[in-house]
Amino acid sequence: MKLIVAPLHQVAALTVRHRPSHLISLASPGHVDPPLVDLTVRRLDLRFNDIAASREGLIAPSEADVAALLAFADDWDGADPLLLHCWAGVSRSTAAAYAIACALTAPGGEADWALRLRRAAPTATPNPLIVALADRLLGRGGAMVRAVAAIGRGAETTWGAAFELDLPPQGVLPR
């Protein structure tokens, strides 16, 4: 089971190279993604701004958005990669990948997943609102929020580099 996280400009090439079965797009409202070559990919499009708290004129990630993200990942069988992207591959997509990794593995591994995320992506700065909403939906009692706070803000960058997170095979760790 592999999660691939990338900025938007790398999605087309990664889709051809890795042939993911599932794609999650986390983009701002009104943004139009370029068409994909492989139209067989199951896709989830979530549209909200990359903000950590409500602000006038912008759309914050909602509990419904994060619930849809987690449900989409729960339907993924892991046989082929799941590709996630946002504009820069730094905040929304890294938070979503972290939430999925936590959701698909046993409680108690939140700090380990945050550290794995940091090692795989030194620029990752997971959106704290997405993390907090996932923490609440997964009943993690703040463990996800604390783990992401502990790794701190990622290195400054304009674009994150694509990276992979390997999950244990289904059934190895209980959900």
PDB file of C-alpha atoms in Angstrom, residues 45-115:
ATOM      1  CA  ASP A  45     -12.017  16.369  -5.746  1.00  0.00           C
ATOM      2  CA  LEU A  46     -12.160  18.454  -2.584  1.00  0.00           C
ATOM      3  CA  ARG A  47     -12.272  22.232  -2.939  1.00  0.00           C
ATOM      4  CA  PHE A  48     -11.248  24.514  -0.108  1.00  0.00           C
ATOM      5  CA  ASN A  49      -8.567  27.079   0.587  1.00  0.00           C
ATOM      6  CA  ASP A  50      -5.370  26.219   2.400  1.00  0.00           C
ATOM      7  CA  ILE A  51      -6.263  27.949   5.652  1.00  0.00           C
ATOM      8  CA  ALA A  52      -6.141  26.780   9.258  1.00  0.00           C
ATOM      9  CA  ALA A  53      -9.109  28.820  10.520  1.00  0.00           C
ATOM     10  CA  SER A  54     -12.189  30.428   9.017  1.00  0.00           C
ATOM     11  CA  ARG A  55     -11.536  33.697   7.178  1.00  0.00           C
ATOM     12  CA  GLU A  56     -13.967  35.914   5.378  1.00  0.00           C
ATOM     13  CA  GLY A  57     -13.997  35.314   1.643  1.00  0.00           C
ATOM     14  CA  LEU A  58     -12.235  31.943   1.875  1.00  0.00           C
ATOM     15  CA  ILE A  59     -13.506  28.397   2.332  1.00  0.00           C
ATOM     16  CA  ALA A  60     -11.932  26.386   5.148  1.00  0.00           C
ATOM     17  CA  PRO A  61     -11.653  22.595   5.115  1.00  0.00           C
ATOM     18  CA  SER A  62     -14.743  21.153   6.800  1.00  0.00           C
ATOM     19  CA  GLU A  63     -15.525  18.044   8.773  1.00  0.00           C
ATOM     20  CA  ALA A  64     -17.550  16.845   5.767  1.00  0.00           C
ATOM     21  CA  ASP A  65     -14.489  17.285   3.504  1.00  0.00           C
ATOM     22  CA  VAL A  66     -12.282  15.272   5.843  1.00  0.00           C
ATOM     23  CA  ALA A  67     -14.980  12.607   6.308  1.00  0.00           C
ATOM     24  CA  ALA A  68     -15.190  12.275   2.503  1.00  0.00           C
ATOM     25  CA  LEU A  69     -11.387  11.990   2.332  1.00  0.00           C
ATOM     26  CA  LEU A  70     -11.317   9.228   4.947  1.00  0.00           C
ATOM     27  CA  ALA A  71     -14.232   7.349   3.354  1.00  0.00           C
ATOM     28  CA  PHE A  72     -12.561   7.501  -0.068  1.00  0.00           C
ATOM     29  CA  ALA A  73      -9.334   6.106   1.384  1.00  0.00           C
ATOM     30  CA  ASP A  74     -11.248   3.409   3.246  1.00  0.00           C
ATOM     31  CA  ASP A  75     -12.606   2.159  -0.100  1.00  0.00           C
ATOM     32  CA  TRP A  76      -9.091   1.955  -1.557  1.00  0.00           C
ATOM     33  CA  ASP A  77      -7.820  -1.645  -1.569  1.00  0.00           C
ATOM     34  CA  GLY A  78      -4.144  -0.657  -1.713  1.00  0.00           C
ATOM     35  CA  ALA A  79      -3.285  -2.885  -4.677  1.00  0.00           C
ATOM     36  CA  ASP A  80      -2.209   0.184  -6.665  1.00  0.00           C
ATOM     37  CA  PRO A  81      -0.992   3.514  -5.274  1.00  0.00           C
ATOM     38  CA  LEU A  82      -3.221   6.333  -4.079  1.00  0.00           C
ATOM     39  CA  LEU A  83      -1.960   9.679  -5.380  1.00  0.00           C
ATOM     40  CA  LEU A  84      -2.739  12.905  -3.509  1.00  0.00           C
ATOM     41  CA  HIS A  85      -2.006  16.417  -4.653  1.00  0.00           C
ATOM     42  CA  CYS A  86      -2.616  20.023  -3.788  1.00  0.00           C
ATOM     43  CA  TRP A  87      -1.178  23.130  -5.438  1.00  0.00           C
ATOM     44  CA  ALA A  88       2.324  22.980  -3.911  1.00  0.00           C
ATOM     45  CA  GLY A  89       2.403  19.510  -2.304  1.00  0.00           C
ATOM     46  CA  VAL A  90       3.209  21.039   1.080  1.00  0.00           C
ATOM     47  CA  SER A  91       0.127  21.575   3.252  1.00  0.00           C
ATOM     48  CA  ARG A  92      -3.271  20.173   2.213  1.00  0.00           C
ATOM     49  CA  SER A  93      -1.928  17.020   0.556  1.00  0.00           C
ATOM     50  CA  THR A  94       0.551  16.241   3.339  1.00  0.00           C
ATOM     51  CA  ALA A  95      -2.201  16.647   5.946  1.00  0.00           C
ATOM     52  CA  ALA A  96      -4.462  14.362   3.922  1.00  0.00           C
ATOM     53  CA  ALA A  97      -1.743  11.717   3.536  1.00  0.00           C
ATOM     54  CA  TYR A  98      -1.039  11.872   7.265  1.00  0.00           C
ATOM     55  CA  ALA A  99      -4.754  11.510   8.054  1.00  0.00           C
ATOM     56  CA  ILE A 100      -5.062   8.520   5.724  1.00  0.00           C
ATOM     57  CA  ALA A 101      -1.979   6.817   7.184  1.00  0.00           C
ATOM     58  CA  CYS A 102      -3.387   7.245  10.685  1.00  0.00           C
ATOM     59  CA  ALA A 103      -6.855   6.103   9.626  1.00  0.00           C
ATOM     60  CA  LEU A 104      -5.606   2.931   7.949  1.00  0.00           C
ATOM     61  CA  THR A 105      -3.399   1.849  10.843  1.00  0.00           C
ATOM     62  CA  ALA A 106      -3.886   1.229  14.528  1.00  0.00           C
ATOM     63  CA  PRO A 107      -4.273   4.067  17.033  1.00  0.00           C
ATOM     64  CA  GLY A 108      -1.057   4.843  18.885  1.00  0.00           C
ATOM     65  CA  GLY A 109       1.125   5.326  15.814  1.00  0.00           C
ATOM     66  CA  GLU A 110       0.353   9.021  15.263  1.00  0.00           C
ATOM     67  CA  ALA A 111       3.792  10.288  16.332  1.00  0.00           C
ATOM     68  CA  ASP A 112       5.524   7.645  14.227  1.00  0.00           C
ATOM     69  CA  TRP A 113       3.529   8.658  11.133  1.00  0.00           C
ATOM     70  CA  ALA A 114       4.356  12.324  11.735  1.00  0.00           C
ATOM     71  CA  LEU A 115       8.060  11.470  11.935  1.00  0.00           C
TER      72      LEU A 115
END
